[in-house]
Coordinates of C-alpha atoms in Angstrom, one line a residue:
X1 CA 22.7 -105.3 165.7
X2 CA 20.7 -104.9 168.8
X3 CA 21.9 -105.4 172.0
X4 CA 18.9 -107.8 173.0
X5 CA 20.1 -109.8 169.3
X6 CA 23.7 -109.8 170.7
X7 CA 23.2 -111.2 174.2
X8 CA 20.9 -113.8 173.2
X9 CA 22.8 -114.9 169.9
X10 CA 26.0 -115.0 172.5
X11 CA 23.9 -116.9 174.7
X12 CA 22.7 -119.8 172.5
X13 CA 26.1 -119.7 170.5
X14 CA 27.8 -120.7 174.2
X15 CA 24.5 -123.3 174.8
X16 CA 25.0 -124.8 171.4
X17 CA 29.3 -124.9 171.3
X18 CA 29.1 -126.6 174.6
X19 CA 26.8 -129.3 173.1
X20 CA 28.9 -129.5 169.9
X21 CA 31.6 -130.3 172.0
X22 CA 30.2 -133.6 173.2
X23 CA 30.4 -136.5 171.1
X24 CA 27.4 -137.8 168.3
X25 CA 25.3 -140.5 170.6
X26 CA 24.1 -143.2 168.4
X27 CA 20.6 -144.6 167.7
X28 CA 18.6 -141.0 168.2
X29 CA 15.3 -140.5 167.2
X30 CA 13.9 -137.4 165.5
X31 CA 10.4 -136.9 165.1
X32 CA 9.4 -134.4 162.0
X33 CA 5.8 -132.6 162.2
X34 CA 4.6 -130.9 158.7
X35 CA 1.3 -131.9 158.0
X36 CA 1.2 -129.3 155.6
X37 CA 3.6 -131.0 153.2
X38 CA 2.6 -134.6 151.9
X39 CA 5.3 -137.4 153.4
X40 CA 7.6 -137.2 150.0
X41 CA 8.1 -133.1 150.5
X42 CA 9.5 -134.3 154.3
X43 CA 12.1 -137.0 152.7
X44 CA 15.7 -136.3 152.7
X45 CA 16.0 -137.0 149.0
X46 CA 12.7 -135.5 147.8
X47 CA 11.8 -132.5 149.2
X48 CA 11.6 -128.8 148.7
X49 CA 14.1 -126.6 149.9
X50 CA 13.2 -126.0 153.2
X51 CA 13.5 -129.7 154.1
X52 CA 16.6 -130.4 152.1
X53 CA 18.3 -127.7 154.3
X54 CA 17.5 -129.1 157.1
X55 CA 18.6 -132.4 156.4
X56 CA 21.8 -130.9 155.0
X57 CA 22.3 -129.1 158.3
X58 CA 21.9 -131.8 160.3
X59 CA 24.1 -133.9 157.9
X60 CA 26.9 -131.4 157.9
X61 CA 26.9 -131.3 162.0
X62 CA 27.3 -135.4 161.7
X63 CA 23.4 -136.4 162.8
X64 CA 23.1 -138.7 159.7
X65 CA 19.9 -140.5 159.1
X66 CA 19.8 -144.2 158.8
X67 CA 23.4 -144.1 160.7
X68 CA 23.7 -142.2 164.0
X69 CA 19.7 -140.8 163.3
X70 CA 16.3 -142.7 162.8
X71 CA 13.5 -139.9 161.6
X72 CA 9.9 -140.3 162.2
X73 CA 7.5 -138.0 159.7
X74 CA 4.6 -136.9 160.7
X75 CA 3.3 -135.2 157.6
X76 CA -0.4 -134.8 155.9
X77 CA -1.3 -138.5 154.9
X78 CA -0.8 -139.1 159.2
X79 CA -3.1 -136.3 160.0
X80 CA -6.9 -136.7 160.6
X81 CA -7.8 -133.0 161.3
X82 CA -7.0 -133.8 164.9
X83 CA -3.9 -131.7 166.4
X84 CA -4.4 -132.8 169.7
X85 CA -4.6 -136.5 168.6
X86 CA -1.5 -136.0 166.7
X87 CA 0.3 -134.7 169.2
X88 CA -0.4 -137.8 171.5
X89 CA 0.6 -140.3 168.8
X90 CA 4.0 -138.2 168.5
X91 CA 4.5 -137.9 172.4
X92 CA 3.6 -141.6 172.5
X93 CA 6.5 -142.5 170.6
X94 CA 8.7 -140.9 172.9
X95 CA 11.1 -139.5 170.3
X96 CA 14.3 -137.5 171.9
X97 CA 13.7 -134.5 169.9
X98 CA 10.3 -132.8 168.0
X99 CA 11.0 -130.5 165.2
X100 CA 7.3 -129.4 164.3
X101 CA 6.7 -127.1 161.9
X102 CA 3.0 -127.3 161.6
X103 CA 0.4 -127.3 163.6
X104 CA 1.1 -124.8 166.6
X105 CA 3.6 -126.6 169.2
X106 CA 0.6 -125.7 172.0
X107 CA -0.5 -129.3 170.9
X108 CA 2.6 -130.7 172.2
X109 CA 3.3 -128.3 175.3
X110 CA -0.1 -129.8 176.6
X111 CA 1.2 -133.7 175.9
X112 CA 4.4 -133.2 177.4
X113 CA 6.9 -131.0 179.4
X114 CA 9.6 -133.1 178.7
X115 CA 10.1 -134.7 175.2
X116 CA 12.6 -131.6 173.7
X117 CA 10.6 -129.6 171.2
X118 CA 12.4 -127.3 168.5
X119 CA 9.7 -125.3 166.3
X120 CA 9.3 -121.7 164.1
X121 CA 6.3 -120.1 165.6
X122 CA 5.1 -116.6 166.0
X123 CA 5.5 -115.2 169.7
X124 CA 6.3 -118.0 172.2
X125 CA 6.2 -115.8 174.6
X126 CA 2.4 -114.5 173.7
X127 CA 2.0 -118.1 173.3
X128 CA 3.1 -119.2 176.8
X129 CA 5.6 -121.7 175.3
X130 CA 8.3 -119.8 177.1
X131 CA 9.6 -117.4 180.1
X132 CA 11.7 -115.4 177.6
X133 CA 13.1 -115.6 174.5
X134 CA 16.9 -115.5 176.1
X135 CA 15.6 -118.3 179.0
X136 CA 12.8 -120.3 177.4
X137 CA 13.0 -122.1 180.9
X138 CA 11.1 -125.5 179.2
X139 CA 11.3 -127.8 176.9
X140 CA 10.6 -125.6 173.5
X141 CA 13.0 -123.7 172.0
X142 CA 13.7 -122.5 167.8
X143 CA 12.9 -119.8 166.1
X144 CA 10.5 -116.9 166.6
X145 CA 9.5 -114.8 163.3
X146 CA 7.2 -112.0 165.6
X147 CA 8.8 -108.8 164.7
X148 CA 6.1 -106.9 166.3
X149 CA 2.4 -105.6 165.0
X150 CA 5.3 -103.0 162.8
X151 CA 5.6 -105.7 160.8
X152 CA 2.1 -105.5 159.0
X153 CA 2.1 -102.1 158.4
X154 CA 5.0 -102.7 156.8
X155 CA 3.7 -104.7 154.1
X156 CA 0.6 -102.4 154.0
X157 CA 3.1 -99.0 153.4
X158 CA 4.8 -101.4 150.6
X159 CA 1.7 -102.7 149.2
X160 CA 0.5 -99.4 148.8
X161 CA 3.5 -98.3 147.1
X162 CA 3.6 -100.3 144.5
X163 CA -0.5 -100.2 143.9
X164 CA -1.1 -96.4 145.4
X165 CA -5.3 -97.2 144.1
X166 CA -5.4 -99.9 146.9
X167 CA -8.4 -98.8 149.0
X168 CA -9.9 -102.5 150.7
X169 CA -7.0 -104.9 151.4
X170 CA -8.3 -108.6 152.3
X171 CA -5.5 -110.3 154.7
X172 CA -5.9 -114.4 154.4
X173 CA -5.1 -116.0 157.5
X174 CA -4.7 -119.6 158.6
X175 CA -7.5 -120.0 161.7
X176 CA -6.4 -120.7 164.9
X177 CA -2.8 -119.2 166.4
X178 CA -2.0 -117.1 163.4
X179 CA -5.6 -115.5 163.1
X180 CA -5.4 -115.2 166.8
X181 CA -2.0 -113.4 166.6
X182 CA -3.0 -111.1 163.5
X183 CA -5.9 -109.9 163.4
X184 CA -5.6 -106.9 165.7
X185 CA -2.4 -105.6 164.9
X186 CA -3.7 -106.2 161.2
X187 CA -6.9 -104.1 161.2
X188 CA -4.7 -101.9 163.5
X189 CA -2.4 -101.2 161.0
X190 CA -4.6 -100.8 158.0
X191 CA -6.9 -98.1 159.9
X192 CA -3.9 -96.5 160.6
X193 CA -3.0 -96.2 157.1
X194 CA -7.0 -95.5 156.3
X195 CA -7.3 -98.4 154.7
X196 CA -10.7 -100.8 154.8
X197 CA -9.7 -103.9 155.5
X198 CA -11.5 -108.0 155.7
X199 CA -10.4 -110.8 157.2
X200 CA -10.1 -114.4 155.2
X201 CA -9.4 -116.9 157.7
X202 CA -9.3 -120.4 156.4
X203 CA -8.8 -124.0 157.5
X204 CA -5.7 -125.3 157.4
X205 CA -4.0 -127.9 156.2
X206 CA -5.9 -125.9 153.2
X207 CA -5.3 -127.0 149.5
X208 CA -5.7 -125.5 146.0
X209 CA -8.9 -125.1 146.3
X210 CA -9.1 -123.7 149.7
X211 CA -6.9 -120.7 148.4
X212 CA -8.9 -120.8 145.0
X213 CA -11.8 -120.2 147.2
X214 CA -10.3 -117.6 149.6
X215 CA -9.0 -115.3 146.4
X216 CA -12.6 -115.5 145.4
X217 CA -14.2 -114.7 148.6
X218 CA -11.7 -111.6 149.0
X219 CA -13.0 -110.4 145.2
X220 CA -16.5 -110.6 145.8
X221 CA -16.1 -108.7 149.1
X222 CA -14.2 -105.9 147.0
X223 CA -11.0 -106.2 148.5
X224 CA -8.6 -104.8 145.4
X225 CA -5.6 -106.3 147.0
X226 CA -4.4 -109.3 149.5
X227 CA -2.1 -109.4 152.5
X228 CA -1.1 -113.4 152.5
X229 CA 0.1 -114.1 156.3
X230 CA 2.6 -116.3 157.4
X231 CA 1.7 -120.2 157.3
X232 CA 3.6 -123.7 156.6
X233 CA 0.9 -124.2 154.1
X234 CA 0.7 -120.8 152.9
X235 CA 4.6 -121.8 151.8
X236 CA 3.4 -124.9 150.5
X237 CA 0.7 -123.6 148.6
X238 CA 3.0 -120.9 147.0
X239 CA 2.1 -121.7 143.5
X240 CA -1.3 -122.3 143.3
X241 CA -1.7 -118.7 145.2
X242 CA 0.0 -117.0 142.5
X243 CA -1.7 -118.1 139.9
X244 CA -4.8 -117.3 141.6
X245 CA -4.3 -114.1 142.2
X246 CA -3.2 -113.6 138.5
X247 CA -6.1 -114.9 137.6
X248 CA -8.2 -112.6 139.5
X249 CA -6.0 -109.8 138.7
X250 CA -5.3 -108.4 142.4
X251 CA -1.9 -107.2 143.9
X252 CA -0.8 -109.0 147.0
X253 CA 1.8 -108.8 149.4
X254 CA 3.5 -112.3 150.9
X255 CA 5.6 -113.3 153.7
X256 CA 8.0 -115.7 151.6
X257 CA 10.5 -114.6 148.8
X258 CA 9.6 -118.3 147.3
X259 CA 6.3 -116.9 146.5
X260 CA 7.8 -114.5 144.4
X261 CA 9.9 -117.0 142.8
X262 CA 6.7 -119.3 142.1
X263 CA 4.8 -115.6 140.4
X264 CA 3.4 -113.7 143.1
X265 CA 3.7 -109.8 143.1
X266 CA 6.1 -109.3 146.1
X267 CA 7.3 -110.3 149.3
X268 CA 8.8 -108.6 152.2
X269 CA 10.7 -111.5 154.4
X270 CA 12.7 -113.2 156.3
X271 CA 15.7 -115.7 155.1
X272 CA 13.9 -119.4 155.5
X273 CA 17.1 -121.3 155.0
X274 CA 19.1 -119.6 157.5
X275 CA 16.1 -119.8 160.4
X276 CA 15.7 -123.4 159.2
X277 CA 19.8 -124.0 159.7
X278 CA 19.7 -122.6 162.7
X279 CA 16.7 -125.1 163.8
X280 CA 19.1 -127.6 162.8
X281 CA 21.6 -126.4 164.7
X282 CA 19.2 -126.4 168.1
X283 CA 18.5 -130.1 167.0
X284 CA 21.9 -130.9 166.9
X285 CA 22.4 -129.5 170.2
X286 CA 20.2 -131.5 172.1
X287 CA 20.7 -134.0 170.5
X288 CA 24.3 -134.0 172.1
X289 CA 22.9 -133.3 175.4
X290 CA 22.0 -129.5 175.2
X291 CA 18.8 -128.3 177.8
X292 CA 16.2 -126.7 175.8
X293 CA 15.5 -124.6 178.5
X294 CA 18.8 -123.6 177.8
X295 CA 19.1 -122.6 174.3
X296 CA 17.3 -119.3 173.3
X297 CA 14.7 -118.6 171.0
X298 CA 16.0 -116.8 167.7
X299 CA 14.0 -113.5 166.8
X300 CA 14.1 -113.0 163.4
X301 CA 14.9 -109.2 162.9
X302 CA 16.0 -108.9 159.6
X303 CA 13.7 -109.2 156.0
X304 CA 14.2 -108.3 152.3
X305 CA 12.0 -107.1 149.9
X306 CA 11.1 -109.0 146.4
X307 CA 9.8 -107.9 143.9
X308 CA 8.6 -110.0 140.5
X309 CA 8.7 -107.8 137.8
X310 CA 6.7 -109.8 135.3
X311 CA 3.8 -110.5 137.4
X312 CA 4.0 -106.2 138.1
X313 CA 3.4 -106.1 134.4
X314 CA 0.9 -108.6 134.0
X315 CA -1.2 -106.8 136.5
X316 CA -0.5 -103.4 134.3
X317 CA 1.4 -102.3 137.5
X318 CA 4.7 -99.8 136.7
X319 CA 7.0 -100.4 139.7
X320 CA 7.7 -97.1 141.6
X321 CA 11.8 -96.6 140.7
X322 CA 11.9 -96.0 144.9
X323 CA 10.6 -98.9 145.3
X324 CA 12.8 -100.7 142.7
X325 CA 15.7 -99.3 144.2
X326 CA 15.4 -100.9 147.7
X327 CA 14.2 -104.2 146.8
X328 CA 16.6 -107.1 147.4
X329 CA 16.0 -109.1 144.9
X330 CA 13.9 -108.6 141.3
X331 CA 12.6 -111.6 139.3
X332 CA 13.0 -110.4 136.0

């Protein structure tokens, strides 16, 4: 463990024990912001994974909904393709916490300084969200999955790897903060590697078809394999991204293990449910009375590789033994 990892997981672990130390208040409101997932994906009942963690979490650290804990959701049937008007209905409600999750929390920054906001972004720093990660100073704290421009090359090096014929990688990319934050260290890091490289930003929230169309625009511009960046609706979109790229028969690289799970090629990542537990657990805290400004930002530093072997097949890929060797976890 790094020292920077130790001194600022000591930090928030104080920030967040002093908070658990102080009683449950009653009659809190939570405001959830996905408008990637459809409102039944953000239910505590009925929802994927991610959510169900989170509710779990919270449950497990006595913030119980429809008891101590009244939830708002904010999720795609609410949005009109208008972050900014989005983020004013939220901060109108006046909720004593914001867990967003999609769109960018700069939305919200610009509404308010301070309505509490916990999110999983890229860089807060970069974005101007905080003064550090240890002292985020304001009102936004959570979870930051920027391990540095390394991070793409990375993928590229494993990409390559398994499919050593790659010679034009297309890298899809939600528009806005994430095409902003990836493109240079991107092309940086496949002309490093003397690799062509395109860029496929799309809109986002995106659906099927938007990522049916993407895959298609990557083929026709000759790109023999696909870097998929890190998006809420990327994660949401999982399945249909797969098969799509099955379909059109070119390797990819993703940023989630569950797109592995769902048929995609392989993944190098980070562990969602923990990051989202620990979201919880900065939701928790200021809930209890914890300052934001207080609690540090989490930098994710470790991922795992994943690797599906029947999808390696499929593309008449034989997985390097090396390559089998370090991989986390194989989907037979």
């Amino acid at each position: 463990m790094r020292r920077r990892d130790f001194v600022a997981g000591a930090v928030s672990l104080a920030a967040v024990s002093r908070a658990a130390a102080q009683p449950v208040a009653t009659n809190r409101r939570l405001a959830i912001v996905n408008v990637s997932a459809p409102s039944h994906a953000l239910m505590r009942e009925d929802s994927p994974t991610y959510h169900r963690v989170f509710f779990g979490e919270l449950r497990r650290l006595g913030q119980i909904e429809g008891q101590n804990l009244t939830v708002e959701r904010y999720s795609r049937e609410q949005y009109q393709s208008d972050p900014a008007a989005l983020a004013a209905q939220v901060v109108r409600s006046n909720p004593d916490v914001i867990y967003i999750i999609d769109p960018a929390a700069s939305h919200f920054t610009r509404e308010t300084s301070k309505i509490p906001i916990v999110t999983i972004t890229n860089d807060p720093m970069a974005l101007g969200y905080v003064q550090s990660l240890a002292h985020p100073g304001g009102n936004v704290t959570g979870v930051s999955v920027d391990a540095g421009p390394s991070i793409h090359g990375k993928r590229i090096a494993l990409l390559r790897e398994m499919f050593p014929a790659m010679s034009k990688l297309a890298f899809i990319v939600a528009k806005g903060v994430s095409q902003h934050l990836a493109e240079a260290p991107v092309r940086a890091a496949a002309e490093a590697a003397g690799i062509a490289v395109v860029s496929v930003p799309i809109d986002v929230p995106g659906t099927a078809t938007t990522y049916r169309d993407a895959i298609a625009q990557a083929s026709r511009g000759g790109a023999d394999a696909v870097m998929m960046i890190d998006s809420a609706n990327a994660l949401v979109n999982r399945a249909v991204i797969a098969e799509s790229l099955a379909e059109a028969r070119i390797p990819a690289i993703h940023a989630f293990a569950e797109a592995v799970d769902a048929g995609g090629l392989m993944a190098y990542s980070f562990d969602l449910k923990e990051l989202i537990k620990r979201m919880a657990g900065d939701v928790d805290a200021i809930l209890r009375g914890a300052n934001p400004a207080d609690i540090p930002f989490y930098q994710v530093s470790k991922f795992e590789l994943s690797i599906n072997l029947k999808a390696a097949k499929a593309l008449g890929i034989a997985v390097p033994p090396t390559l089998l060797a370090t991989a986390d976890k194989v989907v037979e």
